[in-house]
């Protein structure tokens, strides 16, 4: 049984993760030997009545066991940095996650206090060369007996002061490390700091994330190191027991001690490589920098030529205006055969595209000439929509399954129409559709008479009945054959039109899905979307709107596949209705293109479009090249957020735009200080020769660098961090929330680039 302190419970609910951080888990009883005694006393009032012959006492001893010298591998859920990892971890505090949520508090150290429950475990980080038995920093340990761990015969080695161990326990094995005394005092968390370096994590909604530890659902304990892996090289991390070191947690050791022998319950190693550092913040800032002076610099268009005249002529002004509208010149050879040029613009436009009422895509076409736009003033064609129609037709023909389904649908529609036209053109069969004065259809009158008397007369009755006089026999109705044009016009009859629509709907399922996919511009070559590489140079960000008429022309080309006869054209109305032609509901309206080294570094880069407080629907997101990402939204956003992928949980410090080390402050309670975006230290603290964050690090060892975090005291991190939240102190869960590495974020809002 375990209890949670009432002060625990700092909840973090990022977009992709739901986690509650808890200060600690207090077991109802810690590890150790216990005795239960039962005594019966009979009293009369307050005076015992059996003092001369008391009842015997009963007692029972039991032991609560917990890991002490060995740790089962199943207890370790994850570590970070991962075992054998190689990367830039200079701003990361390593941590280990344990499946036993109360393990760090399962044994009770003598220095622990009820209100500030300290763990008996610590996570210590060592650089290669600091441990004599592990010079290469590979997390090697030495196996010894517990008796050898205590190091009673060697005055230069300080072991834990443990008592009450029986002979089997002393003979047991454990993994140990000998830490030089100077390294031990420099790295060891101080007694009052241990309280902050362990907490509990309750994961409610885990998600598969891209970096760091990948959380899973459940409750886990977490122990964090107090040292950053500064400098290039290999590092070893050891989860050690501090049980028996009560008198040395202040950093003082007896004279003559050269090494401190610790139990290593778990260990792993990784390599830190500062050269692998990735200046994501600088890259993001450079991407949006052109928009800081003029937002139009982020529009998807050809750049204005450097040699463009300041006072252009009419022809030059016309060409510059075309470039501003997102067009590029392309080679063109009209039907007359001469070589010339035309203007082309893809579906991505820097401005809202003008509607083209003369472009009729409601009917079928066999060539793209209907979509050519001619500028009579300058004698130049606009081939944008003609190219879109041709591309749609090419995409349709290139897909065997689509072409087969479209051809089958058109043949079935044509066959159905032919049958209905034949019926409408036959004087007898078409009479089925003509009603008599009494409302009975002529073609069904005989059946109606038979059915009126449950089948009519029997054959014997009919043969024996007197014949009607000649003048009483009804004369046949003369029906003239319809002309071919009238027979085709008969297809407009409501019943026949409904029949054609039913046939088209039966065949339109896969066609609709394929056309809907094409409306998101999938299968469209990137050169049609961005026709000139100068529109999207290296390390650039471009915003655009989408021309729905261009998509109409694209879909019209795909829909016009397999139109061979005039009857196909007539039946196409039903097929277009079945495939929801003209419905622009699923069209994208705007988007973002990014070409940058950030794309391969962050393959799960987050791009969010918002309109007010509402997040827009992302219709399509695709890596169109190794360094180009495309995002399309259902509406035009009024601001865009570009964010580092949400990571697995790991702890450390961040950097601000000036590349200074800071902690991105998170609000611990709603509507509480600090304001959104605040950091510690403040943004205007001078850096000097060291990083800003070095003020919260212990002085370096001789010849080393400052890398051990100082938490307590006037110069420690806890005090200013608590003051930033208007608190007198922080709890372990609150510190963990503050040290979770924050993802970088860049916002593009109206009137400014960041």
XYZ file of C-alpha atoms in Angstrom:
754
model
C 0.000 0.000 0.000
C 1.284 3.448 -0.825
C 0.035 6.964 -0.190
C 0.437 10.145 -2.150
C 1.154 13.461 -0.436
C -1.582 16.014 -0.751
C 0.837 18.534 -2.254
C 1.719 16.258 -5.183
C -0.041 16.556 -8.474
C 1.307 19.010 -10.967
C -0.497 18.122 -14.170
C 0.854 18.683 -17.650
C -1.412 18.083 -20.645
C 0.496 18.905 -23.810
C -1.084 18.416 -27.199
C 0.131 14.820 -27.511
C 0.600 13.676 -23.921
C -1.332 13.608 -20.637
C 0.973 13.254 -17.621
C 0.669 14.018 -13.922
C 3.887 14.641 -11.970
C 3.746 13.651 -8.289
C 6.233 14.563 -5.535
C 6.727 11.080 -4.152
C 4.970 7.853 -3.200
C 5.114 6.990 0.485
C 4.860 3.252 1.224
C 2.838 2.426 4.303
C 5.947 0.780 5.742
C 9.516 0.975 4.498
C 11.947 -1.937 4.226
C 13.233 -3.384 7.521
C 12.518 -5.791 10.339
C 9.359 -5.255 12.381
C 7.929 -6.830 15.524
C 4.254 -7.094 16.397
C 3.412 -7.618 20.082
C -0.010 -8.387 21.507
C -0.776 -7.951 25.215
C -4.081 -8.602 27.059
C -4.794 -6.580 30.229
C -7.965 -6.971 32.284
C -8.996 -3.868 34.206
C -11.729 -2.898 36.568
C -12.049 0.779 36.022
C -8.429 1.794 35.743
C -6.941 -0.864 38.003
C -5.678 -4.121 36.505
C -7.304 -7.218 38.031
C -4.858 -9.810 36.760
C -1.567 -8.321 37.935
C -0.763 -11.444 39.986
C -1.420 -13.818 37.105
C -1.259 -11.819 33.815
C -2.068 -13.339 30.457
C 1.026 -14.202 28.402
C 2.248 -11.812 25.739
C 2.306 -12.825 22.090
C 4.794 -11.504 19.579
C 5.753 -12.057 15.961
C 8.611 -10.721 13.868
C 8.474 -10.092 10.134
C 10.610 -8.384 7.516
C 9.658 -6.108 4.622
C 12.197 -6.533 1.877
C 13.104 -4.165 -0.911
C 15.956 -4.020 -3.415
C 19.179 -3.061 -1.677
C 22.199 -4.443 -3.514
C 20.726 -5.730 -6.784
C 18.019 -4.453 -9.140
C 15.916 -6.633 -11.411
C 16.126 -5.538 -15.044
C 12.336 -5.577 -15.300
C 12.284 -2.687 -12.822
C 13.874 -0.319 -15.360
C 11.290 1.014 -17.798
C 13.496 3.469 -19.720
C 16.624 5.623 -19.553
C 17.608 8.842 -21.287
C 19.891 9.413 -23.106
C 19.402 5.938 -24.464
C 22.065 3.306 -23.976
C 24.759 3.803 -26.617
C 23.211 7.046 -27.915
C 25.436 9.527 -29.758
C 24.315 13.144 -30.023
C 24.338 16.600 -28.500
C 23.126 16.128 -24.910
C 24.974 19.077 -23.364
C 21.760 20.651 -22.021
C 20.156 17.399 -20.830
C 19.993 15.965 -17.313
C 20.047 12.145 -17.669
C 17.229 10.268 -15.951
C 16.004 6.735 -15.308
C 12.366 5.623 -15.131
C 11.470 2.724 -12.804
C 8.362 0.550 -12.954
C 8.108 0.425 -9.126
C 6.614 3.822 -8.396
C 7.608 3.776 -4.712
C 11.105 2.239 -5.099
C 13.115 5.449 -4.434
C 11.292 5.816 -1.102
C 10.989 2.127 -0.211
C 13.999 2.352 2.064
C 14.052 5.219 4.543
C 17.337 7.101 4.896
C 18.114 8.611 8.284
C 18.359 12.080 6.748
C 14.875 11.972 5.227
C 12.115 14.077 6.737
C 8.399 13.426 6.543
C 7.613 16.764 4.884
C 10.582 16.539 2.478
C 10.828 12.835 1.725
C 14.263 12.163 0.198
C 15.050 9.045 -1.849
C 17.765 6.563 -0.935
C 18.841 6.440 -4.586
C 20.793 8.926 -6.677
C 21.688 9.052 -10.360
C 25.334 10.040 -10.844
C 26.996 10.965 -14.138
C 30.715 10.394 -14.727
C 32.897 11.517 -17.609
C 35.327 9.080 -19.229
C 38.524 9.002 -17.189
C 36.933 9.901 -13.857
C 36.400 6.319 -12.611
C 39.644 4.352 -12.336
C 37.957 1.021 -13.086
C 36.138 2.470 -16.119
C 38.576 4.828 -17.875
C 36.677 4.831 -21.182
C 33.294 5.703 -19.676
C 31.577 2.479 -20.727
C 29.566 2.088 -17.484
C 31.671 -0.878 -16.332
C 31.316 -2.128 -12.758
C 33.232 -4.478 -10.473
C 31.449 -7.418 -8.902
C 32.149 -7.765 -5.197
C 30.555 -9.353 -2.175
C 28.622 -7.133 0.196
C 31.388 -7.688 2.743
C 33.911 -6.286 0.259
C 31.525 -3.404 -0.434
C 31.737 -2.319 3.181
C 35.546 -2.017 2.736
C 36.216 -2.451 6.413
C 39.867 -3.432 6.012
C 40.927 -0.605 3.681
C 41.035 2.805 5.312
C 41.536 4.548 1.958
C 38.199 3.244 0.676
C 34.967 4.454 2.248
C 32.033 2.066 2.013
C 28.475 2.395 3.326
C 27.944 2.125 7.069
C 25.364 -0.658 7.077
C 24.422 -2.654 10.134
C 22.186 -5.599 10.883
C 23.271 -7.632 7.843
C 23.335 -11.388 8.411
C 25.929 -13.734 6.996
C 23.955 -14.700 3.833
C 23.521 -11.022 3.006
C 27.224 -10.288 3.524
C 28.168 -13.179 1.250
C 25.884 -11.990 -1.556
C 27.240 -10.308 -4.652
C 26.682 -6.770 -5.901
C 28.016 -4.473 -8.607
C 30.202 -1.661 -7.334
C 32.154 1.383 -8.484
C 35.044 3.121 -6.713
C 34.680 6.881 -7.075
C 37.691 9.119 -6.399
C 37.034 11.267 -3.339
C 37.349 14.536 -5.269
C 34.890 13.383 -7.922
C 32.471 12.090 -5.274
C 32.316 15.402 -3.399
C 32.065 17.386 -6.643
C 29.235 15.359 -8.184
C 27.258 14.000 -5.221
C 23.855 15.702 -4.706
C 23.756 17.396 -1.329
C 21.465 16.091 1.375
C 18.860 18.829 0.889
C 19.022 18.481 -2.915
C 18.131 14.777 -3.071
C 14.516 15.654 -2.266
C 14.131 17.393 -5.653
C 15.822 14.752 -7.816
C 13.139 12.061 -7.683
C 9.450 12.204 -8.473
C 6.568 10.060 -9.727
C 5.024 10.205 -13.171
C 1.445 9.088 -13.825
C 0.891 8.677 -17.578
C -2.771 8.650 -18.562
C -2.718 9.048 -22.369
C 0.607 7.923 -23.805
C 1.488 8.709 -27.411
C 4.229 7.516 -29.753
C 6.632 10.433 -29.856
C 9.829 11.110 -31.737
C 12.607 11.672 -29.240
C 13.484 11.132 -25.639
C 11.882 8.451 -23.539
C 8.631 7.152 -25.055
C 6.089 7.106 -22.186
C 3.735 4.196 -21.629
C 0.540 4.139 -19.605
C 1.064 3.604 -15.896
C 2.660 5.055 -12.783
C 6.449 5.207 -12.590
C 9.157 6.680 -10.396
C 11.829 8.848 -11.994
C 15.318 9.644 -10.670
C 17.159 12.526 -12.340
C 20.875 13.301 -12.370
C 22.207 16.685 -11.250
C 24.995 16.934 -13.845
C 25.058 17.978 -17.481
C 27.284 16.045 -19.941
C 29.339 19.053 -21.021
C 32.137 18.508 -23.475
C 32.706 15.854 -26.109
C 33.263 12.293 -24.948
C 31.748 9.179 -23.428
C 29.736 9.329 -20.226
C 28.683 6.638 -17.763
C 25.508 6.901 -15.687
C 25.076 4.911 -12.464
C 22.012 4.521 -10.259
C 23.646 4.242 -6.852
C 22.497 3.580 -3.298
C 23.288 6.244 -0.716
C 22.159 4.071 2.173
C 24.844 4.165 4.836
C 26.366 7.484 3.708
C 24.254 9.672 5.993
C 27.218 11.571 7.477
C 28.843 12.366 4.122
C 26.024 13.890 2.111
C 27.300 17.371 2.879
C 30.334 16.660 0.712
C 32.852 16.060 3.498
C 34.838 12.838 3.803
C 37.139 11.503 6.549
C 40.792 12.293 6.109
C 42.772 9.646 4.316
C 39.825 8.506 2.137
C 40.862 8.254 -1.485
C 37.854 6.426 -2.951
C 34.190 5.997 -2.104
C 32.715 2.583 -2.896
C 29.122 2.663 -4.067
C 26.600 0.038 -5.092
C 25.662 0.472 -8.753
C 22.125 -0.831 -9.129
C 21.929 0.051 -12.829
C 24.304 1.622 -15.328
C 24.539 2.621 -18.990
C 26.689 4.837 -21.179
C 26.265 7.281 -24.062
C 28.390 9.718 -26.037
C 27.991 13.467 -26.078
C 29.006 15.208 -29.301
C 28.613 19.012 -29.271
C 29.427 19.043 -32.987
C 26.067 17.356 -33.533
C 24.332 20.425 -32.149
C 21.549 21.665 -34.389
C 20.726 25.365 -34.268
C 17.020 24.883 -34.810
C 16.103 28.186 -33.191
C 18.424 30.103 -35.520
C 17.133 28.284 -38.584
C 13.517 29.019 -37.650
C 14.338 32.670 -37.068
C 16.039 32.908 -40.460
C 13.070 31.271 -42.188
C 10.657 33.952 -41.051
C 13.136 36.855 -41.111
C 12.120 38.063 -44.623
C 8.568 38.544 -43.377
C 9.687 40.860 -40.602
C 10.286 43.675 -43.098
C 7.483 42.832 -45.519
C 5.026 39.964 -45.188
C 4.852 39.756 -48.996
C 8.388 38.342 -48.933
C 6.921 35.068 -47.636
C 4.457 34.739 -50.525
C 5.022 32.013 -53.106
C 6.081 33.909 -56.212
C 9.114 34.578 -58.371
C 11.398 37.180 -56.795
C 11.504 40.554 -58.461
C 14.479 40.572 -60.838
C 17.470 42.421 -59.459
C 17.830 44.369 -62.701
C 14.148 45.352 -62.911
C 13.841 49.015 -63.975
C 12.598 51.541 -61.489
C 10.312 53.109 -64.104
C 9.265 50.182 -66.257
C 7.598 50.481 -69.629
C 4.057 49.213 -70.162
C 5.323 45.822 -71.359
C 7.813 45.547 -68.471
C 5.137 46.545 -65.956
C 2.862 43.869 -67.417
C 5.550 41.184 -66.995
C 6.402 42.311 -63.451
C 2.718 42.251 -62.526
C 2.414 38.697 -63.849
C 5.344 37.647 -61.688
C 3.727 39.328 -58.682
C 0.561 37.319 -59.301
C 2.529 34.069 -59.129
C 2.980 33.344 -62.857
C 6.110 32.126 -64.591
C 6.862 32.226 -68.343
C 6.938 28.818 -70.042
C 7.662 27.742 -73.645
C 4.503 27.434 -75.734
C 3.724 26.227 -79.248
C 0.172 27.024 -80.368
C -1.735 25.089 -83.024
C -0.430 27.475 -85.649
C 3.049 26.037 -85.095
C 5.205 29.018 -84.092
C 7.454 28.952 -81.010
C 6.506 31.492 -78.366
C 5.884 31.700 -74.637
C 2.863 31.602 -72.357
C 2.134 32.292 -68.710
C 1.630 29.447 -66.251
C 0.575 29.466 -62.620
C -0.087 26.384 -60.542
C -2.808 26.000 -57.920
C -0.682 27.806 -55.296
C -1.162 31.549 -55.584
C 0.291 34.473 -53.598
C -3.060 36.280 -53.856
C -6.678 35.256 -53.986
C -7.233 33.879 -57.491
C -9.828 35.553 -59.668
C -12.788 33.463 -60.768
C -12.853 32.628 -64.528
C -16.540 32.584 -65.556
C -15.695 31.704 -69.167
C -14.017 28.466 -68.068
C -16.862 25.950 -68.295
C -15.949 22.627 -66.691
C -19.549 21.462 -66.299
C -19.515 19.608 -69.617
C -17.128 17.102 -71.168
C -14.209 17.928 -73.392
C -11.788 15.976 -75.509
C -9.052 18.617 -75.712
C -7.669 21.290 -73.407
C -8.366 24.140 -75.819
C -11.490 25.151 -73.911
C -9.303 26.004 -70.899
C -6.850 28.258 -72.718
C -7.093 31.890 -71.618
C -6.016 34.426 -74.222
C -4.831 37.914 -73.386
C -5.736 39.796 -76.543
C -4.042 42.994 -75.383
C -0.591 41.438 -75.256
C -1.222 38.429 -77.487
C -0.149 35.872 -74.862
C -1.895 32.723 -73.686
C -2.436 31.718 -70.054
C -2.067 27.918 -70.104
C -2.606 27.342 -66.363
C -6.038 25.729 -66.565
C -5.336 23.949 -69.836
C -2.273 22.382 -68.217
C -4.392 21.401 -65.201
C -7.005 19.694 -67.421
C -4.315 17.851 -69.400
C -2.612 16.762 -66.187
C -5.896 15.467 -64.734
C -6.538 13.442 -67.880
C -2.963 12.099 -67.791
C -3.261 11.111 -64.134
C -6.543 9.322 -64.862
C -5.146 7.428 -67.848
C -1.967 6.529 -65.945
C -3.989 4.735 -63.252
C -5.149 1.397 -64.738
C -7.750 0.770 -62.054
C -9.219 4.260 -62.404
C -9.347 4.044 -66.216
C -10.944 0.614 -66.036
C -13.607 1.729 -63.551
C -14.369 4.909 -65.487
C -14.691 3.015 -68.793
C -16.915 0.372 -67.184
C -19.134 3.047 -65.633
C -19.537 4.885 -68.952
C -20.290 1.662 -70.867
C -22.874 0.588 -68.332
C -24.481 4.028 -68.383
C -24.500 4.043 -72.202
C -25.999 0.540 -72.387
C -28.716 1.505 -69.923
C -29.465 4.659 -71.910
C -29.635 2.698 -75.177
C -32.148 0.259 -73.680
C -34.324 3.075 -72.375
C -34.149 4.875 -75.721
C -35.132 1.664 -77.525
C -38.128 1.248 -75.255
C -39.094 4.890 -75.704
C -38.847 4.489 -79.519
C -41.004 1.316 -79.686
C -44.755 2.147 -80.116
C -45.887 -0.960 -78.215
C -43.252 -1.226 -75.503
C -43.287 2.484 -74.920
C -46.998 2.291 -74.203
C -46.038 0.922 -70.853
C -45.261 4.435 -69.934
C -48.603 5.923 -71.228
C -51.634 6.041 -69.006
C -55.288 5.604 -70.045
C -58.146 7.757 -68.878
C -58.755 5.562 -65.842
C -55.109 5.877 -64.805
C -54.125 2.340 -65.886
C -51.062 2.026 -68.085
C -51.921 0.465 -71.454
C -49.139 -2.008 -71.371
C -50.299 -3.247 -68.013
C -54.057 -3.226 -68.539
C -54.294 -6.939 -69.346
C -52.352 -7.838 -66.238
C -54.551 -5.476 -64.255
C -57.714 -7.247 -65.454
C -56.278 -10.675 -64.640
C -55.262 -9.520 -61.191
C -58.636 -7.892 -60.434
C -60.316 -11.336 -59.973
C -57.366 -13.264 -58.559
C -56.199 -14.379 -61.938
C -59.418 -13.710 -63.975
C -61.549 -16.444 -65.530
C -60.325 -19.919 -66.094
C -59.368 -20.996 -69.593
C -62.527 -23.200 -69.823
C -64.767 -20.253 -68.900
C -63.060 -18.003 -71.400
C -63.416 -20.490 -74.273
C -67.077 -21.165 -73.491
C -68.062 -17.524 -73.222
C -69.981 -15.931 -76.131
C -67.861 -13.891 -78.497
C -68.231 -10.146 -78.474
C -69.691 -8.496 -81.551
C -67.097 -6.998 -83.872
C -68.126 -3.486 -83.059
C -67.499 -4.087 -79.331
C -63.846 -5.038 -79.793
C -61.644 -2.053 -78.708
C -59.678 -0.597 -81.559
C -55.854 -0.553 -81.103
C -54.224 2.742 -80.198
C -51.914 3.962 -82.924
C -48.497 4.994 -81.546
C -45.952 6.583 -83.837
C -42.232 5.891 -83.508
C -40.145 8.698 -81.972
C -37.297 10.308 -83.785
C -33.754 9.586 -82.518
C -33.522 13.076 -81.065
C -36.854 12.675 -79.273
C -35.819 9.231 -77.983
C -32.642 10.751 -76.481
C -34.694 13.616 -75.093
C -36.854 11.008 -73.365
C -33.869 10.346 -71.097
C -34.763 13.595 -69.354
C -37.886 11.933 -67.982
C -37.674 11.901 -64.184
C -37.941 8.126 -63.926
C -35.304 7.492 -66.589
C -32.980 10.160 -65.153
C -33.318 8.496 -61.735
C -32.422 5.144 -63.313
C -29.269 6.584 -64.882
C -28.287 8.238 -61.592
C -28.779 4.939 -59.768
C -26.484 3.145 -62.228
C -23.885 5.927 -61.946
C -24.012 5.878 -58.137
C -23.498 2.131 -58.133
C -20.286 2.578 -60.103
C -19.075 5.844 -58.588
C -17.753 4.590 -55.239
C -14.109 4.055 -56.141
C -14.192 6.900 -58.668
C -15.364 9.368 -56.028
C -12.612 8.320 -53.650
C -9.958 8.694 -56.332
C -11.229 12.102 -57.410
C -11.449 13.259 -53.794
C -7.828 12.248 -53.323
C -6.873 14.132 -56.478
C -8.645 17.245 -55.180
C -6.009 17.390 -52.407
C -3.423 17.615 -55.237
C -1.975 14.188 -54.637
C -0.410 12.657 -57.750
C 0.291 16.181 -58.995
C 4.013 16.526 -59.826
C 5.754 19.113 -57.697
C 6.845 21.018 -60.806
C 3.159 21.778 -61.491
C 2.750 23.141 -57.952
C 5.992 25.156 -57.890
C 6.944 25.648 -61.555
C 10.269 27.414 -60.901
C 12.852 26.526 -58.250
C 13.481 30.225 -57.612
C 10.026 30.450 -56.030
C 11.225 28.171 -53.199
C 14.964 28.675 -52.638
C 16.984 26.810 -50.019
C 16.134 27.676 -46.402
C 12.865 29.386 -47.236
C 9.292 29.431 -45.996
C 6.417 30.289 -48.321
C 2.708 30.846 -47.692
C 0.021 30.629 -50.361
C -3.670 30.402 -51.169
C -5.144 27.774 -53.481
C -7.076 28.456 -56.676
C -10.220 26.254 -56.659
C -10.733 26.772 -60.420
C -7.361 25.129 -61.069
C -8.544 22.091 -59.095
C -11.847 22.149 -61.016
C -9.899 21.951 -64.265
C -7.703 19.174 -62.879
C -10.716 17.080 -61.853
C -12.484 17.844 -65.148
C -9.554 16.323 -67.020
C -9.726 13.185 -64.898
C -13.517 12.951 -65.264
C -13.358 13.327 -69.046
C -11.530 10.029 -69.409
C -13.358 7.493 -71.657
C -15.758 10.003 -73.240
C -15.993 8.711 -76.826
C -19.533 9.381 -78.099
C -22.235 11.974 -77.826
C -24.205 9.497 -75.709
C -21.273 9.371 -73.273
C -21.527 13.147 -73.053
C -25.265 12.910 -72.373
C -24.824 10.275 -69.634
C -21.935 12.185 -68.106
C -24.442 14.397 -66.312
C -25.496 11.436 -64.184
C -21.883 10.403 -63.521
C -20.913 13.902 -62.465
C -23.868 14.071 -60.109
C -22.868 10.734 -58.594
C -19.261 11.851 -58.105
C -20.380 15.156 -56.540
C -18.971 17.358 -59.295
C -18.879 21.034 -58.312
C -18.715 20.310 -54.574
C -15.626 22.119 -53.312
C -16.110 21.073 -49.704
C -12.970 18.947 -49.589
C -10.746 21.412 -51.442
C -7.751 22.836 -49.574
C -7.852 26.608 -49.267
C -4.318 27.569 -48.254
C -1.016 26.087 -47.241
C 2.616 26.341 -46.232
C 5.764 25.172 -48.010
C 9.074 24.853 -46.168
C 12.420 24.012 -47.677
C 14.997 23.685 -44.940
C 17.452 21.463 -43.119
C 14.838 21.378 -40.359
C 12.724 19.014 -42.437
C 15.076 15.979 -42.384
C 16.087 16.820 -38.816
C 12.442 17.003 -37.708
C 10.502 14.638 -39.984
C 7.483 15.073 -37.681
C 7.653 18.866 -37.736
C 4.395 20.363 -36.453
C 2.738 23.048 -38.592
C -0.545 24.380 -37.221
C -2.868 26.834 -38.938
C -5.316 28.793 -36.814
C -8.182 31.142 -37.438
C -8.670 33.039 -34.241
C -8.535 30.455 -31.475
C -9.782 27.648 -33.733
C -7.291 25.209 -35.166
C -7.829 24.494 -38.842
C -8.101 21.022 -40.312
C -4.941 19.792 -41.961
C -6.083 18.269 -45.256
C -2.682 17.096 -46.388
C 0.820 16.966 -44.980
C 3.591 15.404 -47.015
C 7.347 15.318 -47.394
C 7.573 16.035 -51.102
C 11.376 15.894 -50.943
C 13.984 15.147 -48.320
C 14.103 18.837 -47.340
C 10.636 20.059 -48.412
C 7.421 19.708 -46.441
C 3.964 20.693 -47.717
C 0.953 21.416 -45.494
C -2.539 22.202 -46.792
C -5.423 23.565 -44.701
C -9.174 23.644 -45.238
C -9.358 27.414 -44.664
C -7.050 30.398 -44.921
C -5.358 30.796 -41.515
C -4.778 34.162 -39.918
C -1.689 32.853 -38.130
C 0.578 29.847 -38.486
C 2.575 28.036 -35.793
C 5.699 26.032 -36.629
C 6.711 23.836 -33.743
C 9.413 21.334 -32.921
C 7.908 17.832 -32.736
C 6.512 17.005 -29.312
C 9.158 14.853 -27.730
C 9.338 12.041 -25.292
C 9.921 13.343 -21.796
C 13.450 14.374 -20.890
C 14.797 17.058 -18.600
C 17.264 19.898 -18.981
C 17.487 23.524 -20.056
C 16.512 25.281 -23.271
C 17.977 28.116 -25.327
C 16.397 31.442 -26.190
C 16.682 33.161 -29.618
C 20.030 34.645 -28.522
C 21.296 31.083 -27.922
C 21.477 31.634 -24.156
C 20.612 28.795 -21.832
C 17.318 29.366 -20.079
C 14.439 27.465 -18.500
C 11.154 28.025 -20.280
C 8.794 28.683 -17.373
C 5.511 26.805 -17.283
C 2.499 27.933 -15.343
C 1.966 25.602 -12.404
C -1.583 26.822 -11.881
C -4.009 28.463 -14.281
C -3.828 32.266 -14.481
C -0.722 32.336 -12.342
C 2.643 33.949 -12.852
C 4.844 33.750 -14.816
C 3.362 35.013 -18.085
C 3.387 32.821 -21.152
C 6.820 32.729 -22.781
C 8.750 33.865 -19.702
C 12.141 32.304 -19.038
C 14.665 31.998 -16.243
C 17.047 33.814 -16.380
C 15.300 36.784 -17.962
C 15.828 37.557 -21.616
C 18.121 40.517 -20.946
C 20.664 39.007 -18.581
C 24.162 39.650 -20.020
C 25.978 36.479 -20.978
C 29.650 37.312 -20.441
C 32.113 34.577 -21.251
C 30.007 31.783 -19.749
C 26.525 30.664 -20.549
C 23.787 32.444 -18.643
C 22.796 29.267 -16.877
C 26.287 28.752 -15.417
C 25.272 30.936 -12.444
C 23.290 27.933 -11.158
C 26.171 25.471 -11.526
C 28.742 24.472 -8.928
C 32.293 25.722 -9.431
C 34.151 23.384 -11.786
C 36.726 20.843 -10.716
C 40.333 21.721 -11.379
C 40.856 21.729 -15.122
C 37.192 20.968 -15.791
C 34.032 22.835 -16.692
C 31.036 23.808 -14.597
C 28.470 21.058 -15.148
C 26.908 20.096 -11.764
C 23.559 21.710 -10.995
C 23.267 23.616 -7.704
C 19.732 23.431 -6.386
C 19.690 24.645 -2.768
C 21.047 27.782 -1.133
C 20.909 31.433 -2.070
C 22.841 30.717 -5.274
C 20.847 27.611 -6.136
C 18.175 27.178 -8.765
C 15.203 26.431 -6.500
C 14.934 29.855 -4.888
C 14.733 32.024 -8.055
C 12.605 29.427 -9.789
C 10.108 29.504 -6.913
C 10.155 33.309 -6.883
C 9.369 33.362 -10.596
C 6.137 31.548 -9.712
C 5.448 33.673 -6.613
C 6.055 30.656 -4.378
C 8.182 30.232 -1.280
C 9.466 26.809 -2.345
C 9.095 24.211 -5.066
C 8.130 20.572 -4.792
C 9.874 17.826 -6.813
C 6.907 17.502 -9.172
C 6.936 21.240 -9.842
C 10.654 21.226 -10.570
C 10.195 18.291 -12.951
C 7.547 20.229 -14.865
C 9.863 23.216 -15.193
C 12.813 21.122 -16.391
C 10.926 19.244 -19.109
C 12.631 20.434 -22.276
C 10.268 22.754 -24.136
C 9.853 22.361 -27.898
C 10.840 25.303 -30.057
C 7.999 27.269 -31.563
C 7.784 29.955 -34.243
C 4.605 31.937 -34.855
C 3.665 33.844 -37.991
C 0.930 36.337 -37.202
C -0.556 39.227 -39.206
C 1.808 42.165 -39.393
C 4.887 40.354 -38.171
C 6.981 37.354 -39.073
C 7.547 35.911 -35.613
